[in-house]
Short mmCIF file of C-alpha atoms in Angstrom, two decimals:
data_model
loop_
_atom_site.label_atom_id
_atom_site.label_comp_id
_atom_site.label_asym_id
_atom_site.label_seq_id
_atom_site.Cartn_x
_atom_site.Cartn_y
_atom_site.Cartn_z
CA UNK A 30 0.00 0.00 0.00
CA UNK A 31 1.26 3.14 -0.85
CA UNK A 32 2.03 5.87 1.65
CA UNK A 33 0.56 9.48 0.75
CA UNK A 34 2.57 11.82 0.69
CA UNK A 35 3.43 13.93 4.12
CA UNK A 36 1.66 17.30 4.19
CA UNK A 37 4.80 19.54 4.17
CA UNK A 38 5.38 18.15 0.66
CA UNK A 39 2.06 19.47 -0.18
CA UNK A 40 2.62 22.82 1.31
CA UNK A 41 6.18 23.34 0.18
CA UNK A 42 5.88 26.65 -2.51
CA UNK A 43 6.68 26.12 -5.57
CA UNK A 44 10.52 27.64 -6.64
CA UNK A 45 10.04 30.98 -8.09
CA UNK A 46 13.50 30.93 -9.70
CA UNK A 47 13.28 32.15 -13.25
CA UNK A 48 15.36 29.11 -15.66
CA UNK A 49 17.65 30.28 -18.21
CA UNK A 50 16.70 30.16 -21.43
CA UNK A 51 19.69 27.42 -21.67
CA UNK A 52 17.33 25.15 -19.80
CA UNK A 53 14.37 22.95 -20.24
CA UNK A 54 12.09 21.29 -18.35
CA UNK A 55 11.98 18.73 -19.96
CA UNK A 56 15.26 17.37 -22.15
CA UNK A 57 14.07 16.19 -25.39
CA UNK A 58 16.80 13.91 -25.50
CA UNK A 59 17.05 10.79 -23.44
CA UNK A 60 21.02 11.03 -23.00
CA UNK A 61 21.42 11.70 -19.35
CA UNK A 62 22.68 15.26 -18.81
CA UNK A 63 26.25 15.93 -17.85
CA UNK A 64 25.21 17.92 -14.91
CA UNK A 65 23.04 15.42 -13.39
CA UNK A 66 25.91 13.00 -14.18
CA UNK A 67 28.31 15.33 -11.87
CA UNK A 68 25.59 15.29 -9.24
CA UNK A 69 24.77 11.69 -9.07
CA UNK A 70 28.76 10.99 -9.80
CA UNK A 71 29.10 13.51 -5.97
CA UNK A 72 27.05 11.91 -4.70
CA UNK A 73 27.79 8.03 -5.01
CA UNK A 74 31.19 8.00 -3.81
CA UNK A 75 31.04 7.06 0.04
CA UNK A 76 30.40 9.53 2.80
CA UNK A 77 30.31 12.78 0.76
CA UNK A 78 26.64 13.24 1.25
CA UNK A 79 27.15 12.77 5.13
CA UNK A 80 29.69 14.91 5.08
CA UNK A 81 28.19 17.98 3.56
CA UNK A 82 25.10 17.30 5.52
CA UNK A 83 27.34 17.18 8.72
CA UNK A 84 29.04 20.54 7.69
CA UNK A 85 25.87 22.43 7.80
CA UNK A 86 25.76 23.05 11.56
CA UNK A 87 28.71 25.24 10.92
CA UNK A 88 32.62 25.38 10.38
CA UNK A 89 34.24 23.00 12.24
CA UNK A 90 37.47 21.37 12.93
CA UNK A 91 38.79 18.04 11.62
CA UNK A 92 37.69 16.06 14.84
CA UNK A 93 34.30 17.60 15.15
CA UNK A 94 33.35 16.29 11.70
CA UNK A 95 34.99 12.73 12.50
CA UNK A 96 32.52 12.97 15.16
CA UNK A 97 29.67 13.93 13.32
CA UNK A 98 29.54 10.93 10.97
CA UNK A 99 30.30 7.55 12.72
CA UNK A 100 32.18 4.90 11.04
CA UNK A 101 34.24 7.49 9.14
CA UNK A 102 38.01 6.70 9.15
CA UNK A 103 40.60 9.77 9.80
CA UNK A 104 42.00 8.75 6.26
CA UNK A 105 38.34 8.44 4.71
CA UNK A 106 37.69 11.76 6.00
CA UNK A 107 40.59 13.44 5.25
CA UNK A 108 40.65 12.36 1.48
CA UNK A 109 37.01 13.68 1.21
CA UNK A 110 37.56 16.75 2.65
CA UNK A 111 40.66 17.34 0.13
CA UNK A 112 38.44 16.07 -2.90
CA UNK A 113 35.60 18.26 -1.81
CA UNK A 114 37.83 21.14 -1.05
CA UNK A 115 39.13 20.75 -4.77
CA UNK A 116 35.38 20.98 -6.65
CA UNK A 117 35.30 24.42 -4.14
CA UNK A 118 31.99 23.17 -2.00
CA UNK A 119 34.11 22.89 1.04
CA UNK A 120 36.83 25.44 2.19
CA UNK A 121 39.53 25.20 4.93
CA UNK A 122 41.09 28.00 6.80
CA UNK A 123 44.17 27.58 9.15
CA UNK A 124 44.60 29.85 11.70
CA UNK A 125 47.77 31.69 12.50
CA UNK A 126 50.73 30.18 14.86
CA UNK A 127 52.53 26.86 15.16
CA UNK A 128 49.82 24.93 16.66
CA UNK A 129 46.72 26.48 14.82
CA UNK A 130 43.99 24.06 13.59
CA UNK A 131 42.32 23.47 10.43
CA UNK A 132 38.69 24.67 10.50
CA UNK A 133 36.78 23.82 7.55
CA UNK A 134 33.63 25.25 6.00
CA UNK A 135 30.51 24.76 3.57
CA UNK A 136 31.93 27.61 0.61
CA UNK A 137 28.68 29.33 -1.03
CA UNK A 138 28.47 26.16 -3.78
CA UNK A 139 28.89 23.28 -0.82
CA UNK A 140 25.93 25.54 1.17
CA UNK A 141 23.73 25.87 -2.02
CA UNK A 142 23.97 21.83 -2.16
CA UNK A 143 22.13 21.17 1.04
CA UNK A 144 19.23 22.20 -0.53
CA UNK A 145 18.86 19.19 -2.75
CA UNK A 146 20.10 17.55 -0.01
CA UNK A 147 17.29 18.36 2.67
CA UNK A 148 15.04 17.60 0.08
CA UNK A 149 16.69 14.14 -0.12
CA UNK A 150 16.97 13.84 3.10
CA UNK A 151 13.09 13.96 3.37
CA UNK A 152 12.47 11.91 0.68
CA UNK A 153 14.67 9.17 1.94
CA UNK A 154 12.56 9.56 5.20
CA UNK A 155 9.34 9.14 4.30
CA UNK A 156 10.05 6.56 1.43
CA UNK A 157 13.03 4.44 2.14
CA UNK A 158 12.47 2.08 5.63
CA UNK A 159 14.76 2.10 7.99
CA UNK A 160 15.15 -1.29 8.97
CA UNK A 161 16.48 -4.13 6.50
CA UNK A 162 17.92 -1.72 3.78
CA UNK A 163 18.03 -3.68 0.37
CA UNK A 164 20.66 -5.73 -0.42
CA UNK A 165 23.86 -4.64 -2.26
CA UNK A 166 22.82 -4.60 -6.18
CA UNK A 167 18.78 -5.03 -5.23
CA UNK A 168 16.26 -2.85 -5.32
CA UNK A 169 13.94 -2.17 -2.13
CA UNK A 170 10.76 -4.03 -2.73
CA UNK A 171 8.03 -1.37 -3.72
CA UNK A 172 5.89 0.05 -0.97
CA UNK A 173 8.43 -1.43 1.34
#
């Protein structure tokens, strides 16, 4: 049985961005679009998600977001941070002195990406269970 849809979906306003002319609603081409590609391509390699998501509170130091996504190793972490620092959504500032620490940061790109990211973040939620998630390669059984 299907689940209807939570009310905050329903009262969510529509986006009154204007799209470039550039853009269509709807591609009339079924080749997937190289910026969806990126997106999804972000998005699948382990922990970046989580780590974004963790960021939002605020900047923090290296430790603070080891701490805010369990089961992430120093080394994971650290390589994600660099690759995400590269693409500019994450920035890092070191403080003066000998013993300063590393704070890092959402930059204005990494911030604009937890919109898409609340938004699967409640979508996830309300449609994917929490217990028994589907095995490696399978898909979830529908209304499951």
């Amino acid at each position: 049985m299907a689940r209807a849809v939570p009310e905050r979906i329903h009262t969510m306003p529509a986006p009154q961005h204007p799209q470039p002319a550039r853009r269509t609603a709807h591609p009339q081409s079924t080749d997937t679009s190289p910026a969806i590609t990126r997106a999804f391509t972000l998005l699948s390699r382990r922990w970046n998600g989580l780590i974004l998501m963790a960021m939002a509170k605020g900047p923090a130091e290296f430790a603070q977001i080891r701490d805010r996504v369990p089961g992430i190793s120093n080394r994971m972490l650290a390589q994600r941070l660099q690759e995400l620092t590269a693409i500019d959504l994450v920035t890092q500032d070191t403080g003066p002195g000998v013993s300063s620490r590393t704070r890092y940061a959402l930059s204005p790109h990494g911030s604009a990406f937890l919109i898409p990211l609340a938004v699967l973040f409640f979508w996830a939620e309300d449609h994917l269970p929490a217990s028994s998630p589907p095995a490696s390669g399978q898909p979830a059984a529908p209304g499951h």
